[in-house]
Coordinates of C-alpha atoms in Angstrom, one line a residue:
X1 CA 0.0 0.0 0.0
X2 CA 1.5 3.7 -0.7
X3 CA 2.1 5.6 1.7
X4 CA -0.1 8.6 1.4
X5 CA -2.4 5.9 2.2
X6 CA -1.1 4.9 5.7
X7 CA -3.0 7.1 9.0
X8 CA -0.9 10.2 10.1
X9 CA -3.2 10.7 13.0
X10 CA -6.7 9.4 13.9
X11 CA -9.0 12.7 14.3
X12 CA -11.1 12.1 18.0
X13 CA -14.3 10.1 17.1
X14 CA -13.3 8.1 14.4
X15 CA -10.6 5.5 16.1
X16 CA -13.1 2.6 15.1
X17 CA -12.6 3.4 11.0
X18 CA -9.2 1.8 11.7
X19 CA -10.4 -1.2 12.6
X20 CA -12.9 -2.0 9.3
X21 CA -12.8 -2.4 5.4
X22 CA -16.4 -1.7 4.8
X23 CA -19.3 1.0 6.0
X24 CA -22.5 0.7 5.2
X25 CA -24.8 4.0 4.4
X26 CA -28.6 3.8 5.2
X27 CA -30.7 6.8 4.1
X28 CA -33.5 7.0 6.2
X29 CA -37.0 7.0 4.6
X30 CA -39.1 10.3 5.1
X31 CA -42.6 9.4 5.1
X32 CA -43.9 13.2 4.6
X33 CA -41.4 12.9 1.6
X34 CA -42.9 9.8 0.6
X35 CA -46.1 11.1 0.9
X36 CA -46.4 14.8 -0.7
X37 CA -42.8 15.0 -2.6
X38 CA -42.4 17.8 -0.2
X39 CA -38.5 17.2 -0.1
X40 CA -37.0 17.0 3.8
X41 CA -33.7 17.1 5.3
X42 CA -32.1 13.8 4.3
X43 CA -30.9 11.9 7.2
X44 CA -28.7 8.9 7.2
X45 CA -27.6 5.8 9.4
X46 CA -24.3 4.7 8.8
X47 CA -23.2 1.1 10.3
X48 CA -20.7 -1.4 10.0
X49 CA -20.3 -4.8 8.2
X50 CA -22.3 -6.1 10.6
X51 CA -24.6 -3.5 10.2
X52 CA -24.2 -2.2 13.5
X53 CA -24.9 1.3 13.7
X54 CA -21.6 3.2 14.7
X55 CA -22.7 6.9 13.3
X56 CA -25.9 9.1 12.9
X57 CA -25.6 11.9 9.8
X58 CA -28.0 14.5 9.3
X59 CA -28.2 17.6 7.2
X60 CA -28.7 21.1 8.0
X61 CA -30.4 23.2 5.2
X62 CA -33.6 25.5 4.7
X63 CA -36.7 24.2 3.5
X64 CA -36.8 26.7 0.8
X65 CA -33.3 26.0 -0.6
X66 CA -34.3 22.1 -0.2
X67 CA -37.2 22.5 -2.5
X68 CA -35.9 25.2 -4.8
X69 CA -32.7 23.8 -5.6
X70 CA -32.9 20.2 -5.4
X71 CA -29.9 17.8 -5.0
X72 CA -27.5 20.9 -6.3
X73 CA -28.3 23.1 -3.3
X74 CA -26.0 24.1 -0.3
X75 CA -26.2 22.5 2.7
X76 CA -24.1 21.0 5.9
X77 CA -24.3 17.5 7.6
X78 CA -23.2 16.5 11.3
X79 CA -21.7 13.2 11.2
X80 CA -22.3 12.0 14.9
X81 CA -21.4 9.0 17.4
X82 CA -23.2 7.0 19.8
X83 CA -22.7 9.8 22.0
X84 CA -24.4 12.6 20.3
X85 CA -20.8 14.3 20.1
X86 CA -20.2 15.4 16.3
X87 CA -17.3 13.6 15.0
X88 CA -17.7 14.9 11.2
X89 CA -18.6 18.2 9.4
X90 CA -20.0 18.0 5.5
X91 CA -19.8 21.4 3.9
X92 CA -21.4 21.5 0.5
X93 CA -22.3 24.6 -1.7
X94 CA -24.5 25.4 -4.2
X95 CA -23.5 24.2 -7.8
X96 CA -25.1 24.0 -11.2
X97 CA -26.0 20.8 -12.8
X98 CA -25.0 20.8 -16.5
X99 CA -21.9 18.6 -18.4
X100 CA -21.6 21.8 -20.8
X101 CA -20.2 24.3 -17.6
X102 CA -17.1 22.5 -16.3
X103 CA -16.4 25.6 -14.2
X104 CA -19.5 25.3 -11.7
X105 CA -18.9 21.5 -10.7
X106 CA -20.3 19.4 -7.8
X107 CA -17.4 19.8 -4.3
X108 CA -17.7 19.0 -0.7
X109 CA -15.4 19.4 2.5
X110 CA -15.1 17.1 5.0
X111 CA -13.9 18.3 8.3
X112 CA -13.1 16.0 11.7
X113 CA -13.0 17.1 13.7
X114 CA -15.7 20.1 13.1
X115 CA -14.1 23.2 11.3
X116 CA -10.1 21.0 10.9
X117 CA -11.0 19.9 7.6
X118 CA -9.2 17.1 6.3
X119 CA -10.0 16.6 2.5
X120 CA -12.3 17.6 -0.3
X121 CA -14.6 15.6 -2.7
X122 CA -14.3 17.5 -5.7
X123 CA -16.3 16.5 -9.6
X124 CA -14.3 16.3 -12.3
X125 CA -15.8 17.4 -16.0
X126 CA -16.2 14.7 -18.1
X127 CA -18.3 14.4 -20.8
X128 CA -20.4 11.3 -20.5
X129 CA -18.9 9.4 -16.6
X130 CA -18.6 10.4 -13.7
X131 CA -15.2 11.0 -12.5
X132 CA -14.2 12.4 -8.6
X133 CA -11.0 13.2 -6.9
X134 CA -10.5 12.4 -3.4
X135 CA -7.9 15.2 -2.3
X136 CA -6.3 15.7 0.9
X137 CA -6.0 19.0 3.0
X138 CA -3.9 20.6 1.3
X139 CA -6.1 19.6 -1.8
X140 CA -3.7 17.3 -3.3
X141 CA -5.0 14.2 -5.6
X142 CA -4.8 11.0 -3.1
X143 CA -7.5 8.9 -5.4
X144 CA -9.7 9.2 -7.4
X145 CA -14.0 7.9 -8.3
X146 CA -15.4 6.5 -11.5
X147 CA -18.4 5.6 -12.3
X148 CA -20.1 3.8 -15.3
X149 CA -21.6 5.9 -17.9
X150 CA -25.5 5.4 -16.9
X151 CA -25.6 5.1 -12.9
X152 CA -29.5 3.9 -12.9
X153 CA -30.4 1.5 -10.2
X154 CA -32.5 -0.6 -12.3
X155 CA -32.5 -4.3 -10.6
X156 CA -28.6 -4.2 -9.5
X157 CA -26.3 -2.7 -7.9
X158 CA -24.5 0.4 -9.0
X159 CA -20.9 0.7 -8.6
X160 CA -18.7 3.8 -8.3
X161 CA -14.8 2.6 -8.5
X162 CA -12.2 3.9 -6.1
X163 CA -8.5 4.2 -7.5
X164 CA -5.5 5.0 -6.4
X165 CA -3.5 8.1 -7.7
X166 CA -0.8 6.1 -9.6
X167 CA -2.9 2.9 -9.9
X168 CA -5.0 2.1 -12.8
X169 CA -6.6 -1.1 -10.2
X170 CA -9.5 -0.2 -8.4
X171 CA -8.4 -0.6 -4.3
X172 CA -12.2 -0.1 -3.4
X173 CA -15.4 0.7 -4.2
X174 CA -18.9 2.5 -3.4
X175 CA -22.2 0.7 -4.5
X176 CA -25.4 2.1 -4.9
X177 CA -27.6 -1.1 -3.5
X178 CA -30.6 -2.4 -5.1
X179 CA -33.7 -1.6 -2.4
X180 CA -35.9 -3.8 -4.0
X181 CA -38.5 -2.5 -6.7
X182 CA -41.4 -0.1 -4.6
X183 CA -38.5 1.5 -2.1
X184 CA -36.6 2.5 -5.6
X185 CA -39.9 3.2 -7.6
X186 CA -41.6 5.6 -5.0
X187 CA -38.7 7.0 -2.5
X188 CA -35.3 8.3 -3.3
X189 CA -33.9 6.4 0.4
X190 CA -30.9 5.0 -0.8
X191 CA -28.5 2.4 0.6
X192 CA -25.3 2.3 -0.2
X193 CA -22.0 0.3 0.6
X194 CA -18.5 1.1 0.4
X195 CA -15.3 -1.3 1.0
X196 CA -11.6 0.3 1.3
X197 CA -8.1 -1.3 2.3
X198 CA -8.0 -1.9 6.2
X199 CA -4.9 0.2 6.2
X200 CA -6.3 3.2 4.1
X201 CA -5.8 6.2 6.2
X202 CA -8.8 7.1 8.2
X203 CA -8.9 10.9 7.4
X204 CA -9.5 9.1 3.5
X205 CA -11.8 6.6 5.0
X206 CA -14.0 9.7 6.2
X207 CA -13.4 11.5 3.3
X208 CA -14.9 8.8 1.1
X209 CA -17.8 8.6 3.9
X210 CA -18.8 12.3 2.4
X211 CA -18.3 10.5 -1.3
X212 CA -20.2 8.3 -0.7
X213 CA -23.2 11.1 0.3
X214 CA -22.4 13.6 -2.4
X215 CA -22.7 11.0 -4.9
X216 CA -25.9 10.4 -3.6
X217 CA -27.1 14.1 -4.2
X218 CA -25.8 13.7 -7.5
X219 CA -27.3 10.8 -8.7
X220 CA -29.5 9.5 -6.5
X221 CA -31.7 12.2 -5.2
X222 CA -35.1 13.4 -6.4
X223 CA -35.0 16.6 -8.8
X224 CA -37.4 19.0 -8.3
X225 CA -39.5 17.3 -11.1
X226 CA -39.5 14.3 -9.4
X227 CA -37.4 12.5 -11.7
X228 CA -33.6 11.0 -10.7
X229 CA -30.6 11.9 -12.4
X230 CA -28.3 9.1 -13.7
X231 CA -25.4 10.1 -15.8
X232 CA -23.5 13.5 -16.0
X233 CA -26.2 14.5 -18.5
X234 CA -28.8 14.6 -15.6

């Protein structure tokens, strides 16, 4: 394993990421949302292979913002233990949806813990896949996303690929998990799995945690017309 990839320090709260290979990602189902379409703050458990539940995430926006702006608009998510103490800080902002505008791309920071932040999730432009960088705090690359060309959950898994910086092999992965056919027909509460070296260092672990959720926004989350985007072209 390279060492960019080896822990430099283990921010308080998340000592148990260096321990596993694998998080689960829960989105919890909103039954107003359900319901009326009236879009609510998403809220998401987040649990081990097991699927013991190690964190709570949930995000902080306005309802107008929510349902004006869709899965582009701003917002902030505390990532919290079993203690209620916040171990993780999601900053998002607003960005424009369109494969034409390469200068008003999808980007998140990921702070632990809150307002130390220790990496950024930034889009890439690429005409027809999805492509992310994974870059550390001083925004250099340390590995990068891709996805396949059409990311629609249609009876199967979706997979987003994690590489390494100088490594064409994929040394993880995030995977957007079939919910069966009336949780993916008439909600957008997604699960979501993602597997990384044991040794990967835990400030990337996080970081790939708040992949894992922007990817989400981007992909998986109800527009305001209701439909789901699936490819860079929305």
């Amino acid at each position: 394993m390279e060492n960019n990839f080896r822990s430099t320090g283990v921010p308080p709260g998340l000592e148990y990421l260096t321990q596993i290979d694998q998080i689960l990602i829960h989105q919890k189902m909103e039954l107003l949302e359900a319901i009326t379409s009236f879009e609510t703050k998403n809220r998401y458990v987040i649990k081990n292979s097991l699927g013991q539940e190690i964190y709570t995430a949930k995000e902080d926006s306005d309802c107008c913002t929510r349902n004006c702006c869709g899965p582009n608009r701003m917002f902030e998510m505390k990532i919290k233990d079993h203690s209620g103490q916040e171990v993780m800080h999601l900053v998002k902002p607003f960005r424009c949806t369109s494969c034409f505008w390469p200068c008003c791309l999808q980007e998140m920071e990921v702070q632990s813990p809150p307002s130390t932040t220790i990496g950024y999730v930034v889009q890439n432009w690429h005409p027809f896949k999805p492509k992310l960088s994974i870059l550390g705090a001083a925004k250099e690359t340390l590995l990068t996303i891709e996805g396949p060309f059409c990311a629609c959950s249609c009876c199967g898994d979706v997979d987003f690929e994690v590489m390494g910086k100088d490594s064409d092999q994929p040394i993880g992965r995030i995977s957007k998990q079939w919910s069966g056919l009336i949780k993916e027909a008439f909600t957008d509460s997604d699960n979501f799995g993602i597997q990384f070296p044991m040794d990967l260092d835990v400030k990337m672990k996080a970081v790939l945690m708040g992949a894992c959720i922007l990817i989400d926004f981007m992909f998986f989350e109800s527009s305001g017309d209701g439909d789901q985007r699936c490819s860079v072209f929305g």
